[in-house]
mmCIF file of C-alpha atoms and ligand atoms in Angstrom:
data_model
loop_
_atom_site.group_PDB
_atom_site.id
_atom_site.type_symbol
_atom_site.label_atom_id
_atom_site.label_comp_id
_atom_site.label_asym_id
_atom_site.label_seq_id
_atom_site.Cartn_x
_atom_site.Cartn_y
_atom_site.Cartn_z
ATOM 1 C CA MET A 238 107.346 114.226 172.337
ATOM 2 C CA THR A 239 110.054 115.205 174.815
ATOM 3 C CA ASP A 240 109.815 117.009 178.126
ATOM 4 C CA THR A 241 110.776 120.163 176.229
ATOM 5 C CA ALA A 242 107.374 120.281 174.557
ATOM 6 C CA LEU A 243 105.513 123.590 174.681
ATOM 7 C CA ASP A 244 101.943 124.675 174.002
ATOM 8 C CA ILE A 245 101.494 127.069 171.089
ATOM 9 C CA THR A 246 98.512 128.782 169.522
ATOM 10 C CA LEU A 247 98.704 130.262 166.069
ATOM 11 C CA THR A 248 96.590 130.908 163.005
ATOM 12 C CA VAL A 249 97.295 128.685 160.035
ATOM 13 C CA ASN A 250 95.560 129.452 156.756
ATOM 14 C CA GLY A 251 92.847 131.352 158.609
ATOM 15 C CA GLU A 252 92.209 128.688 161.242
ATOM 16 C CA ARG A 253 93.195 128.952 164.889
ATOM 17 C CA VAL A 254 95.380 126.041 165.927
ATOM 18 C CA SER A 255 96.515 125.024 169.429
ATOM 19 C CA GLU A 256 99.079 122.230 169.692
ATOM 20 C CA ARG A 257 101.758 120.892 171.987
ATOM 21 C CA VAL A 258 105.044 120.714 170.089
ATOM 22 C CA ASP A 259 108.608 119.751 170.754
ATOM 23 C CA ALA A 260 110.615 122.922 171.302
ATOM 24 C CA ARG A 261 113.102 121.795 168.646
ATOM 25 C CA LYS A 262 110.594 121.014 165.919
ATOM 26 C CA THR A 263 110.895 123.151 162.806
ATOM 27 C CA LEU A 264 107.922 125.048 161.451
ATOM 28 C CA VAL A 265 107.856 123.004 158.239
ATOM 29 C CA ASP A 266 107.935 119.701 160.139
ATOM 30 C CA PHE A 267 105.142 120.966 162.382
ATOM 31 C CA LEU A 268 103.046 121.957 159.361
ATOM 32 C CA ARG A 269 103.652 118.659 157.602
ATOM 33 C CA ASP A 270 103.601 116.189 160.503
ATOM 34 C CA ASP A 271 101.167 117.749 162.957
ATOM 35 C CA LEU A 272 98.800 119.619 160.661
ATOM 36 C CA VAL A 273 99.153 117.369 157.582
ATOM 37 C CA LEU A 274 99.816 120.402 155.395
ATOM 38 C CA THR A 275 102.245 118.611 153.126
ATOM 39 C CA GLY A 276 102.365 121.199 150.351
ATOM 40 C CA SER A 277 105.437 122.785 151.925
ATOM 41 C CA HIS A 278 108.299 120.467 151.099
ATOM 42 C CA VAL A 279 111.522 119.633 152.883
ATOM 43 C CA GLY A 280 114.637 119.590 150.753
ATOM 44 C CA CYS A 281 117.976 120.761 152.095
ATOM 45 C CA GLU A 282 116.806 121.398 155.671
ATOM 46 C CA HIS A 283 119.286 124.230 156.082
ATOM 47 C CA GLY A 284 117.835 127.263 154.374
ATOM 48 C CA VAL A 285 119.257 126.900 150.884
ATOM 49 C CA CYS A 286 116.683 125.399 148.514
ATOM 50 C CA GLY A 287 113.514 127.361 149.330
ATOM 51 C CA THR A 288 111.102 124.479 148.929
ATOM 52 C CA CYS A 289 109.822 124.977 152.487
ATOM 53 C CA THR A 290 108.891 128.660 151.900
ATOM 54 C CA VAL A 291 105.810 129.837 153.814
ATOM 55 C CA ARG A 292 104.521 133.202 155.051
ATOM 56 C CA VAL A 293 104.682 134.185 158.702
ATOM 57 C CA ASP A 294 102.947 137.440 159.601
ATOM 58 C CA GLY A 295 103.015 138.413 155.922
ATOM 59 C CA ILE A 296 106.723 137.783 155.391
ATOM 60 C CA ILE A 297 108.134 134.813 153.511
ATOM 61 C CA VAL A 298 110.415 132.615 155.591
ATOM 62 C CA ARG A 299 112.198 129.289 155.369
ATOM 63 C CA GLY A 300 110.062 126.819 157.265
ATOM 64 C CA CYS A 301 113.154 124.719 157.964
ATOM 65 C CA LEU A 302 114.978 127.582 159.671
ATOM 66 C CA MET A 303 112.193 128.592 161.998
ATOM 67 C CA LEU A 304 110.991 126.648 164.995
ATOM 68 C CA ALA A 305 107.293 125.989 165.396
ATOM 69 C CA VAL A 306 107.404 127.473 168.896
ATOM 70 C CA GLN A 307 108.639 130.773 167.426
ATOM 71 C CA CYS A 308 105.285 131.007 165.657
ATOM 72 C CA ASP A 309 103.251 131.125 168.841
ATOM 73 C CA GLY A 310 100.699 133.888 168.230
ATOM 74 C CA ALA A 311 101.677 134.282 164.576
ATOM 75 C CA VAL A 312 99.687 134.098 161.359
ATOM 76 C CA VAL A 313 101.109 131.391 159.112
ATOM 77 C CA GLU A 314 100.082 130.894 155.489
ATOM 78 C CA THR A 315 101.103 127.949 153.362
ATOM 79 C CA ILE A 316 100.657 127.016 149.737
ATOM 80 C CA GLU A 317 97.397 125.314 150.739
ATOM 81 C CA GLY A 318 96.086 128.633 152.072
ATOM 82 C CA LEU A 319 97.157 130.529 148.966
ATOM 83 C CA SER A 320 95.534 127.858 146.815
ATOM 84 C CA ASP A 321 92.265 127.731 148.734
ATOM 85 C CA SER A 322 91.876 131.508 148.747
ATOM 86 C CA GLY A 323 92.640 131.752 145.030
ATOM 87 C CA GLU A 324 95.345 134.289 145.780
ATOM 88 C CA ALA A 325 97.861 132.475 143.613
ATOM 89 C CA ALA A 326 95.447 130.859 141.139
ATOM 90 C CA ASP A 327 96.742 132.829 138.154
ATOM 91 C CA LEU A 328 100.334 131.978 139.035
ATOM 92 C CA GLN A 329 99.510 128.308 139.396
ATOM 93 C CA ALA A 330 97.693 128.321 136.042
ATOM 94 C CA ALA A 331 100.634 130.094 134.383
ATOM 95 C CA PHE A 332 103.072 127.505 135.764
ATOM 96 C CA VAL A 333 100.967 124.771 134.186
ATOM 97 C CA GLU A 334 100.439 126.598 130.879
ATOM 98 C CA ARG A 335 104.125 127.384 130.473
ATOM 99 C CA ASN A 336 105.470 124.037 131.658
ATOM 100 C CA ALA A 337 107.182 125.708 134.580
ATOM 101 C CA LEU A 338 107.239 122.468 136.565
ATOM 102 C CA GLN A 339 108.112 118.842 136.055
ATOM 103 C CA CYS A 340 108.332 116.877 139.309
ATOM 104 C CA GLY A 341 106.726 119.785 141.185
ATOM 105 C CA PHE A 342 108.911 119.459 144.250
ATOM 106 C CA CYS A 343 110.062 123.085 144.132
ATOM 107 C CA THR A 344 106.739 124.481 142.905
ATOM 108 C CA PRO A 345 104.972 125.317 146.191
ATOM 109 C CA GLY A 346 107.968 127.316 147.397
ATOM 110 C CA MET A 347 108.344 128.974 143.996
ATOM 111 C CA VAL A 348 104.697 130.022 143.945
ATOM 112 C CA VAL A 349 104.771 131.385 147.510
ATOM 113 C CA ALA A 350 107.956 133.350 146.726
ATOM 114 C CA ALA A 351 106.647 134.606 143.379
ATOM 115 C CA GLN A 352 103.384 135.700 144.968
ATOM 116 C CA ASP A 353 105.394 137.692 147.502
ATOM 117 C CA LEU A 354 107.194 139.533 144.700
ATOM 118 C CA LEU A 355 103.986 140.248 142.794
ATOM 119 C CA ALA A 356 102.184 141.463 145.908
ATOM 120 C CA ARG A 357 104.999 143.924 146.542
ATOM 121 C CA ALA A 358 104.954 145.033 142.904
ATOM 122 C CA LYS A 359 101.249 145.697 143.213
ATOM 123 C CA GLU A 360 101.859 148.022 146.140
ATOM 124 C CA THR A 361 104.085 150.183 143.952
ATOM 125 C CA ASN A 362 102.071 149.669 140.786
ATOM 126 C CA SER A 363 105.100 148.265 139.030
ATOM 127 C CA VAL A 364 105.943 145.262 136.885
ATOM 128 C CA PRO A 365 109.096 143.445 138.009
ATOM 129 C CA SER A 366 111.737 142.931 135.333
ATOM 130 C CA ARG A 367 112.980 139.469 134.422
ATOM 131 C CA ASP A 368 116.137 140.267 136.351
ATOM 132 C CA ALA A 369 114.102 141.228 139.411
ATOM 133 C CA ILE A 370 112.105 138.012 139.122
ATOM 134 C CA ARG A 371 115.310 135.975 138.872
ATOM 135 C CA GLU A 372 116.766 137.816 141.835
ATOM 136 C CA HIS A 373 113.669 137.272 143.961
ATOM 137 C CA LEU A 374 113.533 133.572 143.115
ATOM 138 C CA SER A 375 117.274 133.065 143.448
ATOM 139 C CA GLY A 376 116.782 131.364 146.804
ATOM 140 C CA ASN A 377 114.419 128.796 145.304
ATOM 141 C CA TYR A 378 116.118 125.910 143.569
ATOM 142 C CA CYS A 379 114.610 123.864 140.789
ATOM 143 C CA ARG A 380 116.453 120.703 139.900
ATOM 144 C CA CYS A 381 114.525 119.622 136.820
ATOM 145 C CA THR A 382 112.637 122.318 134.908
ATOM 146 C CA GLY A 383 115.251 125.025 134.583
ATOM 147 C CA TYR A 384 114.404 128.608 135.335
ATOM 148 C CA GLN A 385 113.438 130.005 131.938
ATOM 149 C CA ALA A 386 109.866 128.729 131.996
ATOM 150 C CA ILE A 387 109.434 129.708 135.651
ATOM 151 C CA VAL A 388 110.507 133.288 134.936
ATOM 152 C CA ASP A 389 108.249 133.297 131.850
ATOM 153 C CA ALA A 390 105.275 132.261 133.978
ATOM 154 C CA VAL A 391 105.897 134.827 136.712
ATOM 155 C CA GLU A 392 106.532 137.592 134.184
ATOM 156 C CA ALA A 393 103.309 136.778 132.329
ATOM 157 C CA VAL A 394 101.269 137.025 135.530
ATOM 158 C CA ALA A 395 103.071 140.201 136.601
ATOM 159 C CA LYS A 396 102.055 141.854 133.323
ATOM 160 C CA GLN A 397 98.566 140.415 133.428
ATOM 161 C CA ARG A 398 97.955 141.727 136.952
ATOM 162 C CA ALA A 399 99.258 145.157 135.972
ATOM 163 C CA GLY A 400 97.086 145.195 132.850
ATOM 164 C CA VAL A 401 100.153 145.345 130.613
ATOM 165 C CA LYS A 402 100.023 143.538 127.266
ATOM 166 C CA ALA A 403 102.327 140.494 127.241
HETATM 167 FE FE1 FES B 95 114.186 124.778 153.813
HETATM 168 FE FE2 FES B 95 115.667 123.832 151.829
HETATM 169 S S1 FES B 95 114.246 122.740 153.091
HETATM 170 S S2 FES B 95 115.425 125.903 152.477
HETATM 171 FE FE1 FES B 96 111.272 119.464 139.863
HETATM 172 FE FE2 FES B 96 111.508 122.095 140.183
HETATM 173 S S1 FES B 96 109.978 121.024 139.034
HETATM 174 S S2 FES B 96 112.601 120.556 141.186
#
């Protein structure tokens, strides 16, 4: 901890958290190191791969591009929160059923990003096309599964949630 440490209070996965953090610490490092929420991964560390994707005040962000101190007063949700609430349970099951993961390194970020797309689709009562799914997940890199199965899984859940026959 340096002398540039600051006190922050935020809500993480429904729980109020108060911590003293280095002003330069990224959100994803804070989540992983200080709160032991290791579901958000660190890949490129410069906003390209998407594996650190989390929600801040309802909007998905790169946890490696945001500082923890910027989240003072914010509501942060990670893959652990989405898992515990069951919000993404159908997506997670579809990823498993359709072999949409191998090493799993990209999966938390993929699921958080996919859930964001499906939540928006729900608001407009629409089913995103495969192209729209690809576009939305284009900032999330997978280095071992390939994208076909991932798009299959997200599309299946999109249809399922909209009550459309697959
Ligand atoms: Fe954040 Fe790659 S680690 S985008
Ligand atoms: Fe290994 Fe995507 S499952 S990087």
